[in-house]
Each structure stands twice: as C-alpha cells, then as structure tokens.
Amino acid sequence: MKLSRTLLPLVLILSLTPTLSSQNSAATPAPKPIPKPAAQLAPGAASNKVWVNTASMVYHCPGDRYYGKTKAGKYMTEPEAKAAGAHGERNATCFK
C-alpha cells in the first residue's frame, strides 16, 4: 500500500512532463538575432591613415587586427610614418 502511494504521484508527474514542456516551447518565441554594430573608425582614423605603434615603430594598415588597438600609437599617413622612422608590418605597404 505504501509503495503505491509513492509511485502514483511519480507516474503522474512523469506522464505530464512531456506535455508541459511541449506547451512551453510552443508559447516561447524564438530569440531574435542581435544585429552587429556597424564598423566605425576610431577618432582620428581615416581610410588613408595607418596606425603607428610608437613602442615598436611598426605601422598597421586599415583592416589589420592591430589597427588602432596597440597600447601606444597614433594615426598618421603612410609617408608621415615612414618619415618618422616606422616601417610596415613585415615591410608591407598599405597604399600604392
């Protein structure tokens, strides 16, 4: 007798669980994807400027992963960077 009293509520709970979960999933709307922010240039950046890492004197082209992201640096035109003694990453040039 004692066993049937403990089994009955357990059987009822297990039998109702799939029904409840299917009702909840149908009522909950799918999350909307979050739009990515538009790529914006940092203050002082321009499409014709390079980022000069003033610690290493290496400059990075727009679109490079280090462009505007090193701890010390500033934006310059490529000729200004070369005149200051900087060189391109792996001696590359950004603009022709």
mmCIF file of C-alpha atoms in Angstrom:
data_model
loop_
_atom_site.group_PDB
_atom_site.id
_atom_site.type_symbol
_atom_site.label_atom_id
_atom_site.label_comp_id
_atom_site.label_asym_id
_atom_site.label_seq_id
_atom_site.Cartn_x
_atom_site.Cartn_y
_atom_site.Cartn_z
ATOM 1 C CA MET A 1 0.000 0.000 0.000
ATOM 2 C CA LYS A 2 2.795 2.362 0.917
ATOM 3 C CA LEU A 3 4.567 1.700 -2.381
ATOM 4 C CA SER A 4 1.541 2.554 -4.492
ATOM 5 C CA ARG A 5 1.130 5.909 -2.701
ATOM 6 C CA THR A 6 4.667 6.936 -3.660
ATOM 7 C CA LEU A 7 4.521 5.544 -7.176
ATOM 8 C CA LEU A 8 1.250 7.130 -8.199
ATOM 9 C CA PRO A 9 2.410 10.758 -7.860
ATOM 10 C CA LEU A 10 5.681 9.892 -9.600
ATOM 11 C CA VAL A 11 3.870 8.265 -12.527
ATOM 12 C CA LEU A 12 1.557 11.259 -12.851
ATOM 13 C CA ILE A 13 4.435 13.721 -12.820
ATOM 14 C CA LEU A 14 6.364 11.772 -15.450
ATOM 15 C CA SER A 15 3.348 11.400 -17.672
ATOM 16 C CA LEU A 16 2.577 15.145 -17.568
ATOM 17 C CA THR A 17 6.140 16.383 -18.036
ATOM 18 C CA PRO A 18 6.373 15.924 -21.851
ATOM 19 C CA THR A 19 3.021 17.634 -22.290
ATOM 20 C CA LEU A 20 4.053 20.631 -20.205
ATOM 21 C CA SER A 21 7.413 21.027 -21.896
ATOM 22 C CA SER A 22 5.908 20.902 -25.385
ATOM 23 C CA GLN A 23 3.347 23.550 -24.414
ATOM 24 C CA ASN A 24 6.042 25.840 -23.008
ATOM 25 C CA SER A 25 8.249 25.570 -26.078
ATOM 26 C CA ALA A 26 5.368 26.441 -28.372
ATOM 27 C CA ALA A 27 4.443 29.519 -26.306
ATOM 28 C CA THR A 28 8.011 30.870 -26.076
ATOM 29 C CA PRO A 29 9.071 32.741 -29.228
ATOM 30 C CA ALA A 30 12.495 32.121 -30.663
ATOM 31 C CA PRO A 31 15.043 34.782 -29.708
ATOM 32 C CA LYS A 32 15.789 37.341 -32.394
ATOM 33 C CA PRO A 33 19.387 37.576 -33.573
ATOM 34 C CA ILE A 34 21.228 40.639 -32.298
ATOM 35 C CA PRO A 35 22.497 42.796 -35.171
ATOM 36 C CA LYS A 36 26.211 43.539 -35.205
ATOM 37 C CA PRO A 37 27.163 47.180 -34.844
ATOM 38 C CA ALA A 38 28.492 48.887 -37.942
ATOM 39 C CA ALA A 39 32.249 49.078 -38.137
ATOM 40 C CA GLN A 40 33.229 52.561 -37.125
ATOM 41 C CA LEU A 41 36.643 54.134 -37.308
ATOM 42 C CA ALA A 42 38.172 55.396 -34.096
ATOM 43 C CA PRO A 43 38.565 59.147 -33.590
ATOM 44 C CA GLY A 44 41.489 60.320 -35.698
ATOM 45 C CA ALA A 45 41.340 57.325 -38.022
ATOM 46 C CA ALA A 46 40.731 57.706 -41.721
ATOM 47 C CA SER A 47 40.769 55.407 -44.703
ATOM 48 C CA ASN A 48 44.100 56.893 -45.823
ATOM 49 C CA LYS A 49 45.889 56.680 -42.444
ATOM 50 C CA VAL A 50 47.911 53.930 -40.835
ATOM 51 C CA TRP A 51 48.205 53.137 -37.126
ATOM 52 C CA VAL A 52 51.779 53.525 -35.923
ATOM 53 C CA ASN A 53 52.706 51.514 -32.849
ATOM 54 C CA THR A 54 55.034 54.049 -31.236
ATOM 55 C CA ALA A 55 56.639 51.416 -28.989
ATOM 56 C CA SER A 56 57.815 49.193 -31.863
ATOM 57 C CA MET A 57 57.682 51.757 -34.720
ATOM 58 C CA VAL A 58 55.665 49.340 -36.865
ATOM 59 C CA TYR A 59 52.601 50.647 -38.662
ATOM 60 C CA HIS A 60 49.404 48.726 -39.383
ATOM 61 C CA CYS A 61 47.057 49.165 -42.326
ATOM 62 C CA PRO A 62 43.286 49.730 -42.054
ATOM 63 C CA GLY A 63 41.586 46.349 -41.640
ATOM 64 C CA ASP A 64 44.576 44.839 -39.834
ATOM 65 C CA ARG A 65 43.736 43.279 -36.479
ATOM 66 C CA TYR A 66 46.144 45.644 -34.689
ATOM 67 C CA TYR A 67 44.891 48.800 -36.432
ATOM 68 C CA GLY A 68 44.174 51.261 -33.629
ATOM 69 C CA LYS A 69 44.458 48.596 -30.934
ATOM 70 C CA THR A 70 48.011 48.667 -29.589
ATOM 71 C CA LYS A 71 48.633 50.300 -26.212
ATOM 72 C CA ALA A 72 50.770 53.123 -27.568
ATOM 73 C CA GLY A 73 50.331 54.594 -31.006
ATOM 74 C CA LYS A 74 48.850 57.234 -33.242
ATOM 75 C CA TYR A 75 47.317 57.688 -36.671
ATOM 76 C CA MET A 76 49.480 59.052 -39.486
ATOM 77 C CA THR A 77 49.601 58.967 -43.225
ATOM 78 C CA GLU A 78 51.955 56.346 -44.596
ATOM 79 C CA PRO A 79 54.558 58.903 -45.782
ATOM 80 C CA GLU A 80 54.494 60.578 -42.343
ATOM 81 C CA ALA A 81 55.035 57.207 -40.671
ATOM 82 C CA LYS A 82 57.997 56.396 -42.913
ATOM 83 C CA ALA A 83 59.488 59.854 -42.281
ATOM 84 C CA ALA A 84 59.190 59.213 -38.538
ATOM 85 C CA GLY A 85 61.203 56.008 -38.955
ATOM 86 C CA ALA A 86 58.356 53.475 -38.830
ATOM 87 C CA HIS A 87 58.006 50.570 -41.237
ATOM 88 C CA GLY A 88 55.089 48.451 -42.301
ATOM 89 C CA GLU A 89 54.341 45.142 -40.672
ATOM 90 C CA ARG A 90 56.674 42.672 -42.435
ATOM 91 C CA ASN A 91 57.826 45.673 -44.510
ATOM 92 C CA ALA A 92 54.482 45.823 -46.326
ATOM 93 C CA THR A 93 52.970 48.995 -47.746
ATOM 94 C CA CYS A 94 49.334 49.844 -47.213
ATOM 95 C CA PHE A 95 48.613 52.210 -50.081
ATOM 96 C CA LYS A 96 50.051 52.269 -53.588
#
